[in-house]
mmCIF file of C-alpha atoms and ligand atoms in Angstrom:
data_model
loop_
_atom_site.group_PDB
_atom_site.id
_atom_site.type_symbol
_atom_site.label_atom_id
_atom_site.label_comp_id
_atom_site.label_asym_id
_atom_site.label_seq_id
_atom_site.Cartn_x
_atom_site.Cartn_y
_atom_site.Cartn_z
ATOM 1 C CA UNK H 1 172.806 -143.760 -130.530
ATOM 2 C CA UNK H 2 168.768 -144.362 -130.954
ATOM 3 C CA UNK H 3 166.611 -142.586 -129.956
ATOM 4 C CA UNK H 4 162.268 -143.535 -129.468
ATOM 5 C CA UNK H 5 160.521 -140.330 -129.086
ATOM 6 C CA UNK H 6 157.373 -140.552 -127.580
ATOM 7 C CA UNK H 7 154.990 -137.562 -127.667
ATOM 8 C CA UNK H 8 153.058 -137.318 -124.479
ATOM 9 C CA UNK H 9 150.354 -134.530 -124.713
ATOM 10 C CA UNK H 10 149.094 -134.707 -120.924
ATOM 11 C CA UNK H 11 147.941 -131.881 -118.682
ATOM 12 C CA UNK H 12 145.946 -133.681 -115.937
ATOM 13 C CA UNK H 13 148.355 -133.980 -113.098
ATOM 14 C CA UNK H 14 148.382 -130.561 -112.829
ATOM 15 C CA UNK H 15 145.340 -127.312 -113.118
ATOM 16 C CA UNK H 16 147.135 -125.076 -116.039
ATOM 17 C CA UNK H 17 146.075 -125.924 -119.514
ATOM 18 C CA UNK H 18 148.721 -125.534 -122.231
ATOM 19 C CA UNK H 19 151.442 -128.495 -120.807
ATOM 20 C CA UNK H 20 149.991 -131.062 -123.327
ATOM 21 C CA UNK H 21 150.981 -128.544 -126.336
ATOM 22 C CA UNK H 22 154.777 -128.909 -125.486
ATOM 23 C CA UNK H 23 155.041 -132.494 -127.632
ATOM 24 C CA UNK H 24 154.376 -130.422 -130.785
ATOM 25 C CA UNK H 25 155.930 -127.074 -129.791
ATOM 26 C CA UNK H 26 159.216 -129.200 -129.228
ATOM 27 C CA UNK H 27 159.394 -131.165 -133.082
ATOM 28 C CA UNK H 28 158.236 -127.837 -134.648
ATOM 29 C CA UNK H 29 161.211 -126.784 -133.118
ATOM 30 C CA UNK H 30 163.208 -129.315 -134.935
ATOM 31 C CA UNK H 31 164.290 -131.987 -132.076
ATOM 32 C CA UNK H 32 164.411 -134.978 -134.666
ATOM 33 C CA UNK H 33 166.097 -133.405 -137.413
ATOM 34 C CA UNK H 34 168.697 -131.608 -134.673
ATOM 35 C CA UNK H 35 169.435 -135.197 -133.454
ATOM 36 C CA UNK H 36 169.989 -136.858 -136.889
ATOM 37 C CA UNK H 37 172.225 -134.436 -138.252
ATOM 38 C CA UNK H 38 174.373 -134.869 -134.986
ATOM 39 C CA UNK H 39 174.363 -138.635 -135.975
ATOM 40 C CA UNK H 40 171.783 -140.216 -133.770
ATOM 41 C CA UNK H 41 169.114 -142.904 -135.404
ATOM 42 C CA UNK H 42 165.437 -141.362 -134.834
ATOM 43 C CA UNK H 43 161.950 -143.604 -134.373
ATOM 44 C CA UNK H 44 159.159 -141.117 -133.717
ATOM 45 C CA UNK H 45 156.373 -143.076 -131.682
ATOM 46 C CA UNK H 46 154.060 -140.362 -132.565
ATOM 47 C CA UNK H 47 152.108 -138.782 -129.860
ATOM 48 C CA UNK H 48 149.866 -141.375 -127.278
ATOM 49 C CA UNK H 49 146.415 -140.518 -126.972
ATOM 50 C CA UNK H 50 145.137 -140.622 -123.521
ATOM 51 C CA UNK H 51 141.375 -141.071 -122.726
ATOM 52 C CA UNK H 52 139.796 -138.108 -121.004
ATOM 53 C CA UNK H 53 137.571 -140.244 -117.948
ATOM 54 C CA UNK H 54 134.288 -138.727 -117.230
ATOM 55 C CA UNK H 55 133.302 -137.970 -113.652
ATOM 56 C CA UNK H 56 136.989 -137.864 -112.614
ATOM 57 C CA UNK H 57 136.292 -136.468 -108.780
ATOM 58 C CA UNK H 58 139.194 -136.184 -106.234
ATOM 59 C CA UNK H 59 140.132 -138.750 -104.182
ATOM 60 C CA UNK H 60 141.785 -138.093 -101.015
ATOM 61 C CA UNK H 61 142.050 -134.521 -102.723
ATOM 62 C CA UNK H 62 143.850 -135.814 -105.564
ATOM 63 C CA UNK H 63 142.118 -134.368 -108.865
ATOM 64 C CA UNK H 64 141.627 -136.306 -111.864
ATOM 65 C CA UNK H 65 143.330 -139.465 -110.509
ATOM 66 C CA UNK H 66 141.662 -142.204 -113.008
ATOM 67 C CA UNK H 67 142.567 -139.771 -115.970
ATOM 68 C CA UNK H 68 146.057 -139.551 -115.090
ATOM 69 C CA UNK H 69 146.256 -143.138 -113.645
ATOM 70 C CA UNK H 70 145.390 -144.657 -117.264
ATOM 71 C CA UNK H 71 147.223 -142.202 -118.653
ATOM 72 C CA UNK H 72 150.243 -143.445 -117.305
ATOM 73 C CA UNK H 73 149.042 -147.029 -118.055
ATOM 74 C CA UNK H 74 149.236 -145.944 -121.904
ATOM 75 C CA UNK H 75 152.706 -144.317 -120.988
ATOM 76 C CA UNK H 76 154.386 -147.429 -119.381
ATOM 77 C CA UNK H 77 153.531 -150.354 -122.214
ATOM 78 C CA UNK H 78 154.746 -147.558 -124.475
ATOM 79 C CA UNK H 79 158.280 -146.818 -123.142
ATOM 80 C CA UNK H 80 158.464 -150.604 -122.211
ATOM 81 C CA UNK H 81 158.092 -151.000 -126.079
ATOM 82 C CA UNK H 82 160.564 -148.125 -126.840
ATOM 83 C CA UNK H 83 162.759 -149.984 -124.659
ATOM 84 C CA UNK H 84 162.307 -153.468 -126.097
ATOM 85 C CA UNK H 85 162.615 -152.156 -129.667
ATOM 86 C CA UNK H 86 166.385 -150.976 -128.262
ATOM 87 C CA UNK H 87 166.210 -147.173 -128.664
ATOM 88 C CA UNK H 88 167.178 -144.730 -125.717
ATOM 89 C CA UNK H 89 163.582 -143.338 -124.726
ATOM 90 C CA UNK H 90 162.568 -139.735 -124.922
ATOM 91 C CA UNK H 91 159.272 -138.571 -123.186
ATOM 92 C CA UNK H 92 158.230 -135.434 -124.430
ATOM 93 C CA UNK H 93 155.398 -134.291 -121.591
ATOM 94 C CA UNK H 94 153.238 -132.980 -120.694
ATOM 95 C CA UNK H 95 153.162 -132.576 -116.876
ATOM 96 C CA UNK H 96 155.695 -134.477 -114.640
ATOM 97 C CA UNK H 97 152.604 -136.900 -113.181
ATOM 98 C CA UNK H 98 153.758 -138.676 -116.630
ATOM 99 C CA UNK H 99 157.340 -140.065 -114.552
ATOM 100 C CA UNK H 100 154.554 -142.683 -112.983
ATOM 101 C CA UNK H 101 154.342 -144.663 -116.118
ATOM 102 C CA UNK H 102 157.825 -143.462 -118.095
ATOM 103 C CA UNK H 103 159.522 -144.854 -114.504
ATOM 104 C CA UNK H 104 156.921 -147.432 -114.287
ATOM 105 C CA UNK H 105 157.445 -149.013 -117.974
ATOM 106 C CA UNK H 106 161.302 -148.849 -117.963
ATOM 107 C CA UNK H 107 162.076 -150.615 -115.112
ATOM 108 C CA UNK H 108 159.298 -153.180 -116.840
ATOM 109 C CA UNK H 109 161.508 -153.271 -119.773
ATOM 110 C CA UNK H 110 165.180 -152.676 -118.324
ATOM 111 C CA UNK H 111 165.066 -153.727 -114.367
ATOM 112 C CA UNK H 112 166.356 -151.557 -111.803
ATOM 113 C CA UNK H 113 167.099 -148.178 -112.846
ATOM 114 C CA UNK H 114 169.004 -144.872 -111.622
ATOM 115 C CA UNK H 115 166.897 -141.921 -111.183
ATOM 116 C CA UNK H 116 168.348 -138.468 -111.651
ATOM 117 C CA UNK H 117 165.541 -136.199 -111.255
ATOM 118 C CA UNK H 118 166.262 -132.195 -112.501
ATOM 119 C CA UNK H 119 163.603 -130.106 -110.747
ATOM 120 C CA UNK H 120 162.954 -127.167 -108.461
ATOM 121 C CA UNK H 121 160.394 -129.729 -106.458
ATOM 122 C CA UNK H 122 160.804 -133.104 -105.382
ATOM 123 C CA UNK H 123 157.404 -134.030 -106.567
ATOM 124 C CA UNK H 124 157.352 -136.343 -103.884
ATOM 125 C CA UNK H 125 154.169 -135.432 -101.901
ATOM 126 C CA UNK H 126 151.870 -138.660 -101.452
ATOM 127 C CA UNK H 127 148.309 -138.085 -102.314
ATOM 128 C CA UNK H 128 147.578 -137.548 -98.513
ATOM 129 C CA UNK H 129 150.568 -134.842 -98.047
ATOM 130 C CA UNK H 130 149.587 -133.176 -100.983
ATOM 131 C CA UNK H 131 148.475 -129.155 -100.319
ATOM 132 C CA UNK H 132 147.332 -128.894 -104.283
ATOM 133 C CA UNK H 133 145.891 -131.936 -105.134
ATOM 134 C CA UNK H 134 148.014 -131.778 -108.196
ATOM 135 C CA UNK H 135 149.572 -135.255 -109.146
ATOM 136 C CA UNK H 136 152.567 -133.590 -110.738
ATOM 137 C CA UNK H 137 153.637 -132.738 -107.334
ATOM 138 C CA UNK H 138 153.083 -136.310 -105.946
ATOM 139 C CA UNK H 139 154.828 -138.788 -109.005
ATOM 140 C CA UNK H 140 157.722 -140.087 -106.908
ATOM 141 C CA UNK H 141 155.676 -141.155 -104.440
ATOM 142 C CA UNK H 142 154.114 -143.742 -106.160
ATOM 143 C CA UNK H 143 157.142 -145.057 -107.605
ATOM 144 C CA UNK H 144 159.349 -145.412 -103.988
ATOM 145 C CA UNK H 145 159.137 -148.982 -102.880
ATOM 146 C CA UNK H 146 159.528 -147.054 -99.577
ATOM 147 C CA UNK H 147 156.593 -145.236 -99.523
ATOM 148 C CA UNK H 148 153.594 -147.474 -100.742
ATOM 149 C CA UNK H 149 152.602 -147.807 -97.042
ATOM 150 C CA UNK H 150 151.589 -144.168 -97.300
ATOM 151 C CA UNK H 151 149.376 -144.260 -101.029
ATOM 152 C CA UNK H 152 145.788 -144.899 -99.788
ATOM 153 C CA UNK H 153 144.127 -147.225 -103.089
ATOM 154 C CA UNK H 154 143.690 -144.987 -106.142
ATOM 155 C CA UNK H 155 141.085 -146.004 -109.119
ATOM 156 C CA UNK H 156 143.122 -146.691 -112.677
ATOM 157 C CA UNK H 157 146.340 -147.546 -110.387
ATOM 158 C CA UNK H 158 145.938 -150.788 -109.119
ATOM 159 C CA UNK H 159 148.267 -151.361 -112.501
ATOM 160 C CA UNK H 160 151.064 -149.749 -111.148
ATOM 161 C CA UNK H 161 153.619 -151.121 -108.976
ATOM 162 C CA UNK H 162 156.553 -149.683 -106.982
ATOM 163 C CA UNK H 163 159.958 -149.603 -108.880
ATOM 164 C CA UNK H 164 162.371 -147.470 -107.792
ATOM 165 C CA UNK H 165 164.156 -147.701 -104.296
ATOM 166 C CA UNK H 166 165.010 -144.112 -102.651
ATOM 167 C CA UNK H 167 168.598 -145.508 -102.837
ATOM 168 C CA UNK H 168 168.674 -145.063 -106.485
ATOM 169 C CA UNK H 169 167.324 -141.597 -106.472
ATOM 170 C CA UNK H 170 169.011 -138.380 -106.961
ATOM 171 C CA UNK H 171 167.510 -134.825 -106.590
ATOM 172 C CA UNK H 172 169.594 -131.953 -108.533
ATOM 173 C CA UNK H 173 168.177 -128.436 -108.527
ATOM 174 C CA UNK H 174 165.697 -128.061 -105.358
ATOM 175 C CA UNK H 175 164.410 -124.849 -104.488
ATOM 176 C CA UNK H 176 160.939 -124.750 -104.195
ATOM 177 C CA UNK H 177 160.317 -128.146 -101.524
ATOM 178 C CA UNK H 178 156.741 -128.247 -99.311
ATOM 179 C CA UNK H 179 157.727 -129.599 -95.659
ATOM 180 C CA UNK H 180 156.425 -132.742 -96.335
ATOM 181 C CA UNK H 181 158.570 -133.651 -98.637
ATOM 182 C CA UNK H 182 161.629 -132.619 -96.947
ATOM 183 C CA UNK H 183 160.439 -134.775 -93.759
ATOM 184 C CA UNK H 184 160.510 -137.698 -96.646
ATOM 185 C CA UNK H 185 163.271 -136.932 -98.031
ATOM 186 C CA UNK H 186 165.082 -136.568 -94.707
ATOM 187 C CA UNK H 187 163.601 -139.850 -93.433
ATOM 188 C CA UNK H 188 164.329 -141.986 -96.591
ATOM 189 C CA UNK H 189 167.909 -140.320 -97.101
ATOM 190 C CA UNK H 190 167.576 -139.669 -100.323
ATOM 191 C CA UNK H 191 170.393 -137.862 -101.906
ATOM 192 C CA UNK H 192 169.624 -133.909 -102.755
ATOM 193 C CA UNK H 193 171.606 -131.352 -104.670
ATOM 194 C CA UNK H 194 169.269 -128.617 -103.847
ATOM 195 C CA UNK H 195 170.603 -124.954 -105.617
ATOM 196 C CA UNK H 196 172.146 -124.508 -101.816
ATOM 197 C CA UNK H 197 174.745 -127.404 -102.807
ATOM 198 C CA UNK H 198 175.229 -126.507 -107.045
ATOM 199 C CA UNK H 199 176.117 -122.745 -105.212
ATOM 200 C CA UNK H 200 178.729 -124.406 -102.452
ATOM 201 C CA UNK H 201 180.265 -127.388 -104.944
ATOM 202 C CA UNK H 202 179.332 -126.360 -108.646
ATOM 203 C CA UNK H 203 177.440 -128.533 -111.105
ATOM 204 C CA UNK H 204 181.284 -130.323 -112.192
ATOM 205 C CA UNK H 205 181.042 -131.371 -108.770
ATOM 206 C CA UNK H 206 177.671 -132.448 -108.644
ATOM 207 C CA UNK H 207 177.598 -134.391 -111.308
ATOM 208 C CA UNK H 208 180.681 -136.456 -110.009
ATOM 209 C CA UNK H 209 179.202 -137.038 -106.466
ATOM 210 C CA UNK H 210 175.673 -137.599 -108.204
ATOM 211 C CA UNK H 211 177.187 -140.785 -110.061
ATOM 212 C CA UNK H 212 179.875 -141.977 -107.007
ATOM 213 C CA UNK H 213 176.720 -142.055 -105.063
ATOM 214 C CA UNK H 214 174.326 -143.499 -107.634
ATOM 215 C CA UNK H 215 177.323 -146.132 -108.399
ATOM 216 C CA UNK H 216 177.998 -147.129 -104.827
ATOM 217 C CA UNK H 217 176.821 -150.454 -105.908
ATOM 218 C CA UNK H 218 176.266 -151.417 -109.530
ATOM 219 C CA UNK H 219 176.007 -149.519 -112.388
ATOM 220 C CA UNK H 220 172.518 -149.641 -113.650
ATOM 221 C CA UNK H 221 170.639 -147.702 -116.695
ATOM 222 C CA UNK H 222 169.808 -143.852 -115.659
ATOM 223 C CA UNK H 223 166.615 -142.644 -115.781
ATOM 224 C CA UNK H 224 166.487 -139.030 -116.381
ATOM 225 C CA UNK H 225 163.271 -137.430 -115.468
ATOM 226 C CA UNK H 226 164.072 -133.279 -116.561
ATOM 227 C CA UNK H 227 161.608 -130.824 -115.195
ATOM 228 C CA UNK H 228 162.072 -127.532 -117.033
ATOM 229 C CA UNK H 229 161.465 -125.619 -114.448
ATOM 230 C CA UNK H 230 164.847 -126.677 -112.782
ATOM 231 C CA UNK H 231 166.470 -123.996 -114.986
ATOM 232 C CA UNK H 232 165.825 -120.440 -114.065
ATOM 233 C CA UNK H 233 162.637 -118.565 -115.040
ATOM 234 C CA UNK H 234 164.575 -115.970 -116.549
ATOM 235 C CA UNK H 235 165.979 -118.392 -119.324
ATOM 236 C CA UNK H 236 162.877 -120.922 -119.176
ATOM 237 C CA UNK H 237 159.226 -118.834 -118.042
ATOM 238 C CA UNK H 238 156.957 -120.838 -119.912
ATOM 239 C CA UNK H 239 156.183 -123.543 -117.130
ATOM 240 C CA UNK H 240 153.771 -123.948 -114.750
ATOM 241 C CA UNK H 241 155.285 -123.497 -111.657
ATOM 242 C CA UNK H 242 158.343 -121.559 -111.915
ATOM 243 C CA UNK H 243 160.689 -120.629 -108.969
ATOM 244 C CA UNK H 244 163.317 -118.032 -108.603
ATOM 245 C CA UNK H 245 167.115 -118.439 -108.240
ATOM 246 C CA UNK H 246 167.396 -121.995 -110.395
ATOM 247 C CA UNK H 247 169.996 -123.467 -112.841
ATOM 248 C CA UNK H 248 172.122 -121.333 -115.302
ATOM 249 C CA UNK H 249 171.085 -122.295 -119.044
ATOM 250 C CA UNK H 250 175.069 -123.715 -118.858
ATOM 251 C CA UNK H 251 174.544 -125.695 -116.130
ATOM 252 C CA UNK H 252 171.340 -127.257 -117.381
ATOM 253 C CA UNK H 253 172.943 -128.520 -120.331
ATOM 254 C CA UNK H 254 176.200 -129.418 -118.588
ATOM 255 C CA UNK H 255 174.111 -132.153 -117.029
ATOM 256 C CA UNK H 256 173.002 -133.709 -119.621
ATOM 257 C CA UNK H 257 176.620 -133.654 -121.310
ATOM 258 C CA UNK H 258 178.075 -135.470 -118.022
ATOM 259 C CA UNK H 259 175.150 -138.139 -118.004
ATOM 260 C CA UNK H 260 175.150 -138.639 -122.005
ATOM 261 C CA UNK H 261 179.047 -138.708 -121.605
ATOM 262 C CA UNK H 262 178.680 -141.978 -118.896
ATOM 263 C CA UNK H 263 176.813 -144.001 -121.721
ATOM 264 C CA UNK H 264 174.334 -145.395 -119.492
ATOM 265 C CA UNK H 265 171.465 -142.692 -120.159
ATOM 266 C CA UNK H 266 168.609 -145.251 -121.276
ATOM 267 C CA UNK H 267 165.724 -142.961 -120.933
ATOM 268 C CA UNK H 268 164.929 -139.263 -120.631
ATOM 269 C CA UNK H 269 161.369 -137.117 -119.825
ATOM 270 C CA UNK H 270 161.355 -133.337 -120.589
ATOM 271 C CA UNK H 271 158.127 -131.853 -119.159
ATOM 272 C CA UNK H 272 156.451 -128.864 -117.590
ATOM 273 C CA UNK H 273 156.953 -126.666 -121.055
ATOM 274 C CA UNK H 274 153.620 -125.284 -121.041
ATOM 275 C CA UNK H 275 153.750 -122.426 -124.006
ATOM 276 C CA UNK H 276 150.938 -120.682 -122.737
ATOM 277 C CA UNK H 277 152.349 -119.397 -119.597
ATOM 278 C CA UNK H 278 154.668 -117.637 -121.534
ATOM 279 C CA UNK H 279 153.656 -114.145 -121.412
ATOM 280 C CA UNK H 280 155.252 -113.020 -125.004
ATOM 281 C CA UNK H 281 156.492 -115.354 -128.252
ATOM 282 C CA UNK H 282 159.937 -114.928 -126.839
ATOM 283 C CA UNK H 283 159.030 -116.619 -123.731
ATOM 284 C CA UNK H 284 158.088 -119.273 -125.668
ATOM 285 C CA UNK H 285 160.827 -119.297 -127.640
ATOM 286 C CA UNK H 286 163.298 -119.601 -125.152
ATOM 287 C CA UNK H 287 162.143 -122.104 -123.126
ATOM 288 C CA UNK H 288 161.587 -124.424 -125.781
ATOM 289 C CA UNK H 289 164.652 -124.326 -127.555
ATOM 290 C CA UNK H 290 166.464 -124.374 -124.484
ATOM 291 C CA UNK H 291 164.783 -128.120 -123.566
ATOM 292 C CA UNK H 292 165.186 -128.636 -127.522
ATOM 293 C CA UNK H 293 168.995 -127.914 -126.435
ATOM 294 C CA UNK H 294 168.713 -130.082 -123.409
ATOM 295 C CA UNK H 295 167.811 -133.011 -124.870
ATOM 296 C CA UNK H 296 170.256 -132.480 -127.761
ATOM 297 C CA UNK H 297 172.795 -132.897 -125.247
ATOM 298 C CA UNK H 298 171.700 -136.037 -123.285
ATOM 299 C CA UNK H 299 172.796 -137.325 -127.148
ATOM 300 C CA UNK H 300 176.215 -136.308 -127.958
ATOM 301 C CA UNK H 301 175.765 -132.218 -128.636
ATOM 302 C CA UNK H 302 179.306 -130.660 -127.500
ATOM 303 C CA UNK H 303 179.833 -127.189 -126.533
ATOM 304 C CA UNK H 304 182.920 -127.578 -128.783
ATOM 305 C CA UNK H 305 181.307 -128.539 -131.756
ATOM 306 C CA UNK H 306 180.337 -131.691 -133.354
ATOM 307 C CA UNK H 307 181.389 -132.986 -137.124
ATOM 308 C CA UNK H 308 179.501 -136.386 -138.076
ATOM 309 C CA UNK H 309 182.208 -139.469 -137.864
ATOM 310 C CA UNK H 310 182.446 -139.736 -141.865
ATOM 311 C CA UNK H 311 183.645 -136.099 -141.981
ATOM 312 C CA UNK H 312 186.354 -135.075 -144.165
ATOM 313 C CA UNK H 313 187.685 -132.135 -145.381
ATOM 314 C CA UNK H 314 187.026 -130.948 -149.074
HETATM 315 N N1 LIG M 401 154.924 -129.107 -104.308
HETATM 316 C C1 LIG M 401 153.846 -128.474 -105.122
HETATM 317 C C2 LIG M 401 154.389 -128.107 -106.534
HETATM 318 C C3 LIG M 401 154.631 -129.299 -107.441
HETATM 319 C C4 LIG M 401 155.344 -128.912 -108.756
HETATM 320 C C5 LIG M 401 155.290 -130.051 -109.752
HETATM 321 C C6 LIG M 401 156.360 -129.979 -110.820
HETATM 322 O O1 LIG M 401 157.624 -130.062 -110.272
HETATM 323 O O2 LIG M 401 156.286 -131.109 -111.627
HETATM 324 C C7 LIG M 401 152.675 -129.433 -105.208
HETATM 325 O O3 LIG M 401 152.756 -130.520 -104.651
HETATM 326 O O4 LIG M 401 151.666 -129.065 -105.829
HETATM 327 MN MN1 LIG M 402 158.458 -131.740 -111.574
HETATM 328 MN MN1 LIG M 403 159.035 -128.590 -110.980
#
């Protein structure tokens, strides 16, 4: 397995400063070595630097739309690069506005892909459903061929293009969804394991019916898009907008184990870690080695242990 980490430091698509620290928070927590020694090949990208633009006023109450629209022009040629040099992608965010251009640059590179998306929200306001303004909350909506009739022109967009059909979308771990978004969801038929369905079927279950669904057809690369706030804030509190009553730490990692285990996981984001809303080092702590741990297992880490494939015994 390869892996192209990218380092995304990017708080604009949401109010709470402290998101674009994750990128460094997560290698000082070891993520590259963790993945070589459990055999996977490691390119570090480095971290992007996005331009900050001046004068950045809402639009259609959307705030700082031409800073996070170029922002996610920087983030698509760069995963469509990852992807052409061969390596599974890792986006290490920064808030979850970045799925525009991660999304956006590997379809560019791959074609169609499978979204899974891990969240407590569907981050699928459009900018005109929107109650925050907050672009984090609105990502999916740029992507769904479906809904590009509903986007009113944004400055620093008119790069992006639709990629994803709401066929080839999965919601697991909704909890926290405005009504908006559940009228869209509801009217596009997207499929949703919100916490309601991981309760009635457990995550085993899930994660079967997530990939007979997503597989209906053909089998095309999965996009993982991992919102840390899908687990629960007791294991993972330093995020900006965390909701009650979400996944066990076990079930988090359980599905990345299924998707790594289907070989077609071609790229991955891990955002919302935002160490400053944790209120003691502990908070921190936890929540970052638990997404360290979550991405360690969208590469091969088993609960049962793991010995390199040259191991003998001495
Ligand atoms: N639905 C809320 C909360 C969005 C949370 C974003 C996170 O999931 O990336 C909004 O639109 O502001
Ligand atoms: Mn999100
Ligand atoms: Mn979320």
């Amino acid at each position: 397995r390869s892996v192209g980490i990218i380092g995304a430091p990017f708080s604009k698509g949401q109010v709470r400063d402290g998101v674009e620290c994750a990128p460094s928070k997560l290698r000082a927590a070891g993520l590259l070595d963790r993945l070589r020694q459990q055999g996977c090949a490691v390119k570090d990208y480095g971290n992007l630097t996005f331009e900050n633009v001046a004068l950045d006023e809402p639009v259609n109450g959307s705030k700082s739309v031409r800073t996070v629209g170029s922002a996610n022009q920087r983030l698509s040629e760069a995963v469509k690069a990852v992807k052409r040099d061969g390596h599974t992608a890792v986006i290490l965010g920064g808030d979850h506005s970045l799925a525009i251009g991660s999304i956006h640059g590997h379809t560019a590179a791959v074609g169609p892909v499978s979204v899974v998306w891990v969240d407590a929200h569907a981050d699928i306001n459009t900018p005109l459903t929107s109650n925050t303004g907050n672009i984090h909350g609105q990502p999916m909506s740029y992507l769904l061929y479906e809904l590009q009739s509903k986007l009113p022109p944004l400055p620093n967009f008119s790069w992006m293009k639709p990629c994803v059909s709401s066929r080839d979308l999965v919601y697991i771990g909704l909890r926290d969804v405005d009504p908006a978004e559940c009228y869209i969801m509801k009217l596009l038929a997207v499929k949703v394991f919100s916490m309601t369905q991981v309760d009635q079927l457990g995550m085993a279950r899930v994660m079967e019916e997530t990939c007979d669904y997503l597989w209906d057809r053909t089998k095309k690369p999965i996009h993982l898009s991992y919102d840390i706030d899908a687990i629960d804030p007791s294991i993972t509190p330093a995020t900006g907008t965390p909701a009650v009553g979400g996944l066990t730490y076990r079930e988090g990692v359980y599905i990345t184990e299924y998707l790594y285990q289907t070989g077609l996981l071609s790229a991955v984001d891990m955002v919302e870690v935002n160490p400053l809303r944790g209120r003691t080092e502990d908070d921190v702590r936890s929540t970052v080695s638990t997404a360290v741990d979550l991405l360690l297992g969208c590469f091969g880490r088993r609960r049962e242990g793991n010995h390199l494939p040259d191991y003998s015994l001495p």
